[in-house]
Amino acid sequence: MPVEMGLWRAEGDKLNRIVPTAIGLESELEGYIESDPSMLGEVLLVIGRQVPTAFGGFIDLLALDETAAVHVIELKRDKTPRDVTAQALDYGSWVAGLGRADVHAIFEAYKPGVALEEAFAECFNETLPEEVNSSQTLTIVAAKVDAATERIVRFLNEGFAVPINVIFFRHFEDNGAKYLARTWLVEHEGQQAGTSVPGHQTKTREPWNGSDWYVSFGEDSGGRQWADGLRYGFISGGGGKWFSQTLKNLPIGARVFVHIPKTGYVGVGTVIGEAQRFDQTMVDVGGVATLLHTLPLEGTYRHEGDVADEKAEWAVPIAWTHAVSRAEAIWRNGMFANQNTAAKLRQKFTIEQVTEAFGLDN
């Protein structure tokens, strides 16, 4: 049975029903959602409005959620005809074929001069994930829904887990004030996006150039200090297998972008030796190979139980191309950050921002 919403004004012991009115132009509701997409039940970043598709249609609104899944938002005024569901599915099939670069291009057309990474970070306080548009969610916005559309949407959503739903808005006016009421056709707990197709990852994830790596230089009080890494040319991590094992993935010749958590990027350099226990690592000091742990250091690089390799601090010697002090760290909203000590750096935005700030040839 089609969903219906009612609103009553309570006056003493009497209830007076407020009669819903048409919102007016479809674009008015579209504008409301564009200005505050949270009215759809979750935080969303709008990335496009009236987005042209390859087959001549126009998607009313496109948005990203915090996982970088794409939301197709299609608005239809008054009763929703059966073909609206087919249209939403059609748009969803087109969106599913978009790669990361396509999503960037759509946002660039919508917000010229604004980086998607920065907008995403401002909206969600998170770095844009490596995979963008790995899944999609379809939302039909309507004032009413006919019985056929309700059956179709429920069948797809509940029977086959297709991430499609209908959200209803009713417009009320009372004593000069305007109100919007909202409800969902299928119970909404933050739409579950569809599962991504493994072969689709090559398009939705930024390609890796094969040489650039992200390194987290996590300073801790007294234990590990960036001033030492800057002075003697090394990066390090340890205190547990999880913290040191990724350092061992760094190949000689790799370019590393070093980031101090909650501070910014402080160095770009080239790996010139394999990862070793800190107490066995050699660095070049004035042309002389010297054991790192014998040098004057600000950090202790010791951990409880570090006799065992898994608990020890591990270091990798680096030839700095450009490195700065902690106080001169570079950070822009939307830059890549990761809890791993070392990870492949795919994000073009971070590479461009750091190399430009450091005056390097990208």
GROMACS .gro file of C-alpha atoms in nm:
model
  362
    1MET     CA    1   0.000   0.000   0.000
    2PRO     CA    2   0.146   0.340  -0.097
    3VAL     CA    3   0.306   0.540   0.185
    4GLU     CA    4   0.119   0.848   0.304
    5MET     CA    5   0.234   1.116   0.547
    6GLY     CA    6   0.013   1.338   0.759
    7LEU     CA    7   0.075   1.647   0.970
    8TRP     CA    8  -0.160   1.793   1.229
    9ARG     CA    9  -0.157   2.117   1.426
   10ALA     CA   10  -0.253   2.069   1.791
   11GLU     CA   11  -0.469   2.349   1.931
   12GLY     CA   12  -0.586   2.272   2.280
   13ASP     CA   13  -0.783   1.949   2.262
   14LYS     CA   14  -0.832   1.977   1.887
   15LEU     CA   15  -0.623   1.853   1.598
   16ASN     CA   16  -0.635   2.035   1.267
   17ARG     CA   17  -0.489   1.852   0.972
   18ILE     CA   18  -0.251   2.053   0.756
   19VAL     CA   19  -0.309   1.978   0.393
   20PRO     CA   20   0.009   1.907   0.194
   21THR     CA   21   0.079   2.121  -0.110
   22ALA     CA   22   0.290   2.071  -0.419
   23ILE     CA   23   0.643   2.191  -0.366
   24GLY     CA   24   0.626   2.372  -0.696
   25LEU     CA   25   0.905   2.332  -0.944
   26GLU     CA   26   1.095   2.006  -0.926
   27SER     CA   27   1.414   2.212  -0.929
   28GLU     CA   28   1.312   2.370  -0.596
   29LEU     CA   29   1.336   2.039  -0.412
   30GLU     CA   30   1.650   1.962  -0.609
   31GLY     CA   31   1.800   2.286  -0.480
   32TYR     CA   32   1.707   2.203  -0.121
   33ILE     CA   33   1.887   1.870  -0.143
   34GLU     CA   34   2.188   2.020  -0.318
   35SER     CA   35   2.230   2.278  -0.041
   36ASP     CA   36   2.179   2.024   0.239
   37PRO     CA   37   2.210   1.662   0.119
   38SER     CA   38   2.194   1.541   0.480
   39MET     CA   39   1.815   1.569   0.443
   40LEU     CA   40   1.851   1.233   0.264
   41GLY     CA   41   1.949   1.073   0.593
   42GLU     CA   42   2.331   1.075   0.581
   43VAL     CA   43   2.622   1.304   0.515
   44LEU     CA   44   2.685   1.333   0.141
   45LEU     CA   45   2.912   1.542  -0.081
   46VAL     CA   46   2.733   1.657  -0.394
   47ILE     CA   47   2.969   1.626  -0.692
   48GLY     CA   48   2.737   1.710  -0.981
   49ARG     CA   49   2.396   1.846  -1.075
   50GLN     CA   50   2.216   1.772  -1.401
   51VAL     CA   51   2.504   1.548  -1.503
   52PRO     CA   52   2.486   1.449  -1.872
   53THR     CA   53   2.514   1.078  -1.941
   54ALA     CA   54   2.658   0.910  -2.249
   55PHE     CA   55   2.312   0.824  -2.381
   56GLY     CA   56   2.153   1.169  -2.360
   57GLY     CA   57   1.995   1.163  -2.014
   58PHE     CA   58   2.068   1.398  -1.725
   59ILE     CA   59   2.114   1.277  -1.368
   60ASP     CA   60   1.960   1.523  -1.125
   61LEU     CA   61   2.225   1.491  -0.854
   62LEU     CA   62   2.538   1.283  -0.801
   63ALA     CA   63   2.702   1.257  -0.459
   64LEU     CA   64   2.970   1.069  -0.268
   65ASP     CA   65   2.932   0.920   0.079
   66GLU     CA   66   3.215   0.876   0.330
   67THR     CA   67   3.328   0.553   0.161
   68ALA     CA   68   3.344   0.731  -0.180
   69ALA     CA   69   3.054   0.522  -0.310
   70VAL     CA   70   2.851   0.720  -0.565
   71HIS     CA   71   2.486   0.806  -0.495
   72VAL     CA   72   2.253   0.862  -0.790
   73ILE     CA   73   1.971   1.091  -0.676
   74GLU     CA   74   1.679   1.120  -0.915
   75LEU     CA   75   1.393   1.357  -0.832
   76LYS     CA   76   1.039   1.315  -0.960
   77ARG     CA   77   0.756   1.545  -0.862
   78ASP     CA   78   0.411   1.412  -0.761
   79LYS     CA   79   0.333   1.046  -0.835
   80THR     CA   80   0.624   0.839  -0.957
   81PRO     CA   81   0.555   0.650  -1.280
   82ARG     CA   82   0.684   0.295  -1.317
   83ASP     CA   83   0.948   0.396  -1.570
   84VAL     CA   84   1.126   0.612  -1.310
   85THR     CA   85   1.261   0.294  -1.150
   86ALA     CA   86   1.393   0.178  -1.485
   87GLN     CA   87   1.547   0.520  -1.540
   88ALA     CA   88   1.725   0.509  -1.203
   89LEU     CA   89   1.861   0.163  -1.282
   90ASP     CA   90   1.971   0.285  -1.624
   91TYR     CA   91   2.155   0.579  -1.472
   92GLY     CA   92   2.307   0.346  -1.214
   93SER     CA   93   2.441   0.119  -1.486
   94TRP     CA   94   2.608   0.417  -1.653
   95VAL     CA   95   2.755   0.547  -1.328
   96ALA     CA   96   2.892   0.200  -1.246
   97GLY     CA   97   3.115   0.228  -1.552
   98LEU     CA   98   3.276   0.555  -1.441
   99GLY     CA   99   3.639   0.544  -1.335
  100ARG     CA  100   3.807   0.762  -1.076
  101ALA     CA  101   3.919   1.007  -1.344
  102ASP     CA  102   3.558   1.039  -1.467
  103VAL     CA  103   3.437   1.123  -1.117
  104HIS     CA  104   3.709   1.388  -1.088
  105ALA     CA  105   3.602   1.535  -1.423
  106ILE     CA  106   3.236   1.552  -1.316
  107PHE     CA  107   3.332   1.734  -0.995
  108GLU     CA  108   3.566   1.968  -1.183
  109ALA     CA  109   3.278   2.068  -1.411
  110TYR     CA  110   3.055   2.121  -1.107
  111LYS     CA  111   3.308   2.306  -0.890
  112PRO     CA  112   3.582   2.448  -1.117
  113GLY     CA  113   3.911   2.509  -0.942
  114VAL     CA  114   3.824   2.301  -0.633
  115ALA     CA  115   4.010   1.975  -0.575
  116LEU     CA  116   3.784   1.678  -0.503
  117GLU     CA  117   4.028   1.562  -0.236
  118GLU     CA  118   3.999   1.892  -0.049
  119ALA     CA  119   3.619   1.901  -0.074
  120PHE     CA  120   3.596   1.541   0.049
  121ALA     CA  121   3.824   1.610   0.345
  122GLU     CA  122   3.625   1.922   0.438
  123CYS     CA  123   3.296   1.732   0.420
  124PHE     CA  124   3.394   1.410   0.598
  125ASN     CA  125   3.715   1.502   0.780
  126GLU     CA  126   3.867   1.200   0.607
  127THR     CA  127   4.111   1.146   0.321
  128LEU     CA  128   3.950   1.050  -0.009
  129PRO     CA  129   3.979   0.668  -0.028
  130GLU     CA  130   4.203   0.510  -0.289
  131GLU     CA  131   3.894   0.356  -0.451
  132VAL     CA  132   3.624   0.593  -0.573
  133ASN     CA  133   3.293   0.465  -0.714
  134SER     CA  134   3.357   0.105  -0.621
  135SER     CA  135   2.980   0.080  -0.554
  136GLN     CA  136   2.663   0.277  -0.618
  137THR     CA  137   2.338   0.365  -0.439
  138LEU     CA  138   2.018   0.473  -0.615
  139THR     CA  139   1.767   0.707  -0.451
  140ILE     CA  140   1.439   0.819  -0.605
  141VAL     CA  141   1.294   1.134  -0.449
  142ALA     CA  142   0.918   1.174  -0.480
  143ALA     CA  143   0.608   1.334  -0.332
  144LYS     CA  144   0.404   1.019  -0.392
  145VAL     CA  145   0.462   0.672  -0.525
  146ASP     CA  146   0.226   0.450  -0.720
  147ALA     CA  147   0.164   0.091  -0.614
  148ALA     CA  148   0.355  -0.054  -0.909
  149THR     CA  149   0.670   0.144  -0.830
  150GLU     CA  150   0.646   0.043  -0.465
  151ARG     CA  151   0.627  -0.325  -0.558
  152ILE     CA  152   0.920  -0.299  -0.799
  153VAL     CA  153   1.148  -0.112  -0.557
  154ARG     CA  154   1.068  -0.344  -0.267
  155PHE     CA  155   1.125  -0.647  -0.492
  156LEU     CA  156   1.468  -0.520  -0.600
  157ASN     CA  157   1.576  -0.394  -0.257
  158GLU     CA  158   1.445  -0.668  -0.030
  159GLY     CA  159   1.455  -0.961  -0.270
  160PHE     CA  160   1.782  -0.899  -0.453
  161ALA     CA  161   1.964  -0.647  -0.228
  162VAL     CA  162   1.978  -0.388  -0.507
  163PRO     CA  163   2.070  -0.060  -0.330
  164ILE     CA  164   1.762   0.132  -0.451
  165ASN     CA  165   1.509   0.315  -0.237
  166VAL     CA  166   1.246   0.587  -0.254
  167ILE     CA  167   1.242   0.884  -0.018
  168PHE     CA  168   0.920   1.081   0.012
  169PHE     CA  169   0.897   1.452   0.081
  170ARG     CA  170   0.570   1.625   0.155
  171HIS     CA  171   0.543   2.003   0.161
  172PHE     CA  172   0.323   2.176   0.418
  173GLU     CA  173   0.241   2.542   0.478
  174ASP     CA  174   0.087   2.669   0.799
  175ASN     CA  175   0.049   3.025   0.925
  176GLY     CA  176   0.314   3.150   0.685
  177ALA     CA  177   0.569   2.882   0.778
  178LYS     CA  178   0.681   2.608   0.538
  179TYR     CA  179   0.768   2.253   0.636
  180LEU     CA  180   0.909   1.945   0.468
  181ALA     CA  181   0.836   1.597   0.604
  182ARG     CA  182   1.042   1.293   0.503
  183THR     CA  183   1.003   0.917   0.509
  184TRP     CA  184   1.147   0.615   0.326
  185LEU     CA  185   0.974   0.340   0.131
  186VAL     CA  186   1.214   0.072   0.261
  187GLU     CA  187   1.350   0.109   0.615
  188HIS     CA  188   1.663   0.321   0.588
  189GLU     CA  189   1.976   0.265   0.797
  190GLY     CA  190   2.219   0.443   0.569
  191GLN     CA  191   2.181   0.282   0.229
  192GLN     CA  192   2.404  -0.020   0.179
  193ALA     CA  193   2.592   0.031  -0.145
  194GLY     CA  194   2.620  -0.255  -0.390
  195THR     CA  195   2.920  -0.485  -0.392
  196SER     CA  196   3.197  -0.380  -0.627
  197VAL     CA  197   3.313  -0.598  -0.912
  198PRO     CA  198   3.681  -0.700  -0.872
  199GLY     CA  199   3.765  -0.621  -1.234
  200HIS     CA  200   3.628  -0.271  -1.186
  201GLN     CA  201   3.901  -0.174  -0.938
  202THR     CA  202   4.147  -0.077  -1.210
  203LYS     CA  203   3.915   0.210  -1.305
  204THR     CA  204   3.792   0.314  -0.963
  205ARG     CA  205   4.137   0.317  -0.800
  206GLU     CA  206   4.408   0.562  -0.898
  207PRO     CA  207   4.689   0.386  -1.084
  208TRP     CA  208   5.021   0.344  -0.908
  209ASN     CA  209   5.327   0.476  -1.092
  210GLY     CA  210   5.540   0.190  -0.962
  211SER     CA  211   5.790   0.402  -0.771
  212ASP     CA  212   5.624   0.633  -0.516
  213TRP     CA  213   5.562   0.521  -0.158
  214TYR     CA  214   5.399   0.680   0.144
  215VAL     CA  215   5.588   0.653   0.474
  216SER     CA  216   5.449   0.742   0.814
  217PHE     CA  217   5.718   0.864   1.053
  218GLY     CA  218   5.526   0.836   1.378
  219GLU     CA  219   5.701   1.042   1.640
  220ASP     CA  220   5.653   0.931   1.998
  221SER     CA  221   5.785   1.110   2.303
  222GLY     CA  222   6.150   1.014   2.336
  223GLY     CA  223   6.121   0.705   2.119
  224ARG     CA  224   6.139   0.821   1.757
  225GLN     CA  225   6.230   1.174   1.644
  226TRP     CA  226   6.214   1.323   1.294
  227ALA     CA  227   6.515   1.546   1.365
  228ASP     CA  228   6.729   1.230   1.365
  229GLY     CA  229   6.587   1.100   1.037
  230LEU     CA  230   6.637   1.440   0.877
  231ARG     CA  231   6.996   1.468   0.998
  232TYR     CA  232   7.121   1.118   0.923
  233GLY     CA  233   6.898   1.010   0.635
  234PHE     CA  234   6.667   0.733   0.750
  235ILE     CA  235   6.308   0.639   0.824
  236SER     CA  236   6.203   0.391   1.090
  237GLY     CA  237   5.919   0.210   1.260
  238GLY     CA  238   5.877  -0.064   1.514
  239GLY     CA  239   5.748  -0.180   1.847
  240GLY     CA  240   5.544  -0.455   1.685
  241LYS     CA  241   5.530  -0.658   1.366
  242TRP     CA  242   5.246  -0.446   1.227
  243PHE     CA  243   5.460  -0.131   1.249
  244SER     CA  244   5.778  -0.271   1.093
  245GLN     CA  245   5.668  -0.529   0.837
  246THR     CA  246   5.561  -0.279   0.569
  247LEU     CA  247   5.902  -0.108   0.583
  248LYS     CA  248   6.046  -0.433   0.451
  249ASN     CA  249   5.840  -0.390   0.133
  250LEU     CA  250   6.031  -0.078   0.031
  251PRO     CA  251   6.261  -0.163  -0.264
  252ILE     CA  252   6.594   0.006  -0.320
  253GLY     CA  253   6.538   0.295  -0.562
  254ALA     CA  254   6.183   0.367  -0.447
  255ARG     CA  255   6.084   0.730  -0.393
  256VAL     CA  256   5.933   0.791  -0.049
  257PHE     CA  257   5.707   1.073   0.070
  258VAL     CA  258   5.748   1.100   0.447
  259HIS     CA  259   5.455   1.212   0.660
  260ILE     CA  260   5.444   1.288   1.031
  261PRO     CA  261   5.092   1.204   1.153
  262LYS     CA  262   4.881   1.509   1.245
  263THR     CA  263   5.162   1.735   1.121
  264GLY     CA  264   5.229   1.700   0.748
  265TYR     CA  265   5.481   1.593   0.486
  266VAL     CA  266   5.843   1.661   0.572
  267GLY     CA  267   6.056   1.484   0.314
  268VAL     CA  268   6.097   1.321  -0.024
  269GLY     CA  269   6.386   1.087  -0.083
  270THR     CA  270   6.517   0.767  -0.239
  271VAL     CA  271   6.560   0.432  -0.064
  272ILE     CA  272   6.930   0.339  -0.073
  273GLY     CA  273   6.930   0.029   0.147
  274GLU     CA  274   6.710  -0.252   0.271
  275ALA     CA  275   6.521  -0.243   0.600
  276GLN     CA  276   6.726  -0.369   0.896
  277ARG     CA  277   6.700  -0.367   1.271
  278PHE     CA  278   6.783  -0.018   1.395
  279ASP     CA  279   7.085  -0.146   1.589
  280GLN     CA  280   7.225  -0.299   1.268
  281THR     CA  281   7.151  -0.015   1.025
  282MET     CA  282   7.444   0.167   0.864
  283VAL     CA  283   7.425   0.526   0.741
  284ASP     CA  284   7.675   0.748   0.565
  285VAL     CA  285   7.825   1.020   0.785
  286GLY     CA  286   8.082   1.235   0.607
  287GLY     CA  287   8.161   0.954   0.366
  288VAL     CA  288   8.203   0.698   0.643
  289ALA     CA  289   7.960   0.408   0.692
  290THR     CA  290   7.852   0.429   1.056
  291LEU     CA  291   7.621   0.225   1.276
  292LEU     CA  292   7.316   0.443   1.324
  293HIS     CA  293   7.262   0.358   1.690
  294THR     CA  294   7.615   0.482   1.780
  295LEU     CA  295   7.541   0.837   1.663
  296PRO     CA  296   7.413   1.122   1.883
  297LEU     CA  297   7.034   1.078   1.866
  298GLU     CA  298   6.736   1.261   2.013
  299GLY     CA  299   6.525   0.944   2.020
  300THR     CA  300   6.591   0.615   2.200
  301TYR     CA  301   6.441   0.382   1.933
  302ARG     CA  302   6.388   0.118   2.200
  303HIS     CA  303   6.080  -0.089   2.278
  304GLU     CA  304   5.989  -0.334   2.549
  305GLY     CA  305   6.096  -0.683   2.442
  306ASP     CA  306   6.292  -0.552   2.141
  307VAL     CA  307   6.546  -0.833   2.163
  308ALA     CA  308   6.297  -1.011   1.937
  309ASP     CA  309   6.291  -0.889   1.578
  310GLU     CA  310   5.913  -0.841   1.584
  311LYS     CA  311   5.937  -0.595   1.874
  312ALA     CA  312   6.250  -0.413   1.752
  313GLU     CA  313   6.278  -0.079   1.576
  314TRP     CA  314   6.362  -0.118   1.205
  315ALA     CA  315   6.518   0.148   0.982
  316VAL     CA  316   6.566   0.215   0.612
  317PRO     CA  317   6.847   0.445   0.487
  318ILE     CA  318   6.727   0.730   0.265
  319ALA     CA  319   6.901   0.981   0.037
  320TRP     CA  320   6.694   1.296   0.083
  321THR     CA  321   6.594   1.482  -0.232
  322HIS     CA  322   6.430   1.750  -0.022
  323ALA     CA  323   6.350   1.740   0.347
  324VAL     CA  324   6.244   2.000   0.601
  325SER     CA  325   6.202   2.033   0.974
  326ARG     CA  326   5.880   1.939   1.149
  327ALA     CA  327   5.792   2.309   1.179
  328GLU     CA  328   5.806   2.342   0.798
  329ALA     CA  329   5.584   2.041   0.725
  330ILE     CA  330   5.346   2.062   0.428
  331TRP     CA  331   4.979   1.975   0.466
  332ARG     CA  332   4.673   2.043   0.251
  333ASN     CA  333   4.322   1.927   0.326
  334GLY     CA  334   4.260   1.602   0.139
  335MET     CA  335   4.619   1.476   0.131
  336PHE     CA  336   4.680   1.104   0.170
  337ALA     CA  337   4.741   0.966   0.519
  338ASN     CA  338   4.751   0.604   0.628
  339GLN     CA  339   4.810   0.407   0.947
  340ASN     CA  340   5.057   0.174   0.777
  341THR     CA  341   5.423   0.264   0.820
  342ALA     CA  342   5.472   0.223   0.444
  343ALA     CA  343   5.218   0.197   0.161
  344LYS     CA  344   5.206   0.251  -0.214
  345LEU     CA  345   5.128   0.617  -0.283
  346ARG     CA  346   4.870   0.638  -0.559
  347GLN     CA  347   4.709   0.971  -0.484
  348LYS     CA  348   4.810   1.215  -0.755
  349PHE     CA  349   4.686   1.510  -0.550
  350THR     CA  350   4.935   1.443  -0.270
  351ILE     CA  351   5.225   1.384  -0.507
  352GLU     CA  352   5.153   1.708  -0.692
  353GLN     CA  353   5.107   1.916  -0.377
  354VAL     CA  354   5.427   1.793  -0.210
  355THR     CA  355   5.649   1.812  -0.517
  356GLU     CA  356   5.521   2.162  -0.593
  357ALA     CA  357   5.574   2.281  -0.236
  358PHE     CA  358   5.925   2.135  -0.230
  359GLY     CA  359   6.011   2.268  -0.576
  360LEU     CA  360   6.067   1.922  -0.725
  361ASP     CA  361   6.016   1.799  -1.080
  362ASN     CA  362   5.710   1.573  -1.064
   0.00000   0.00000   0.00000
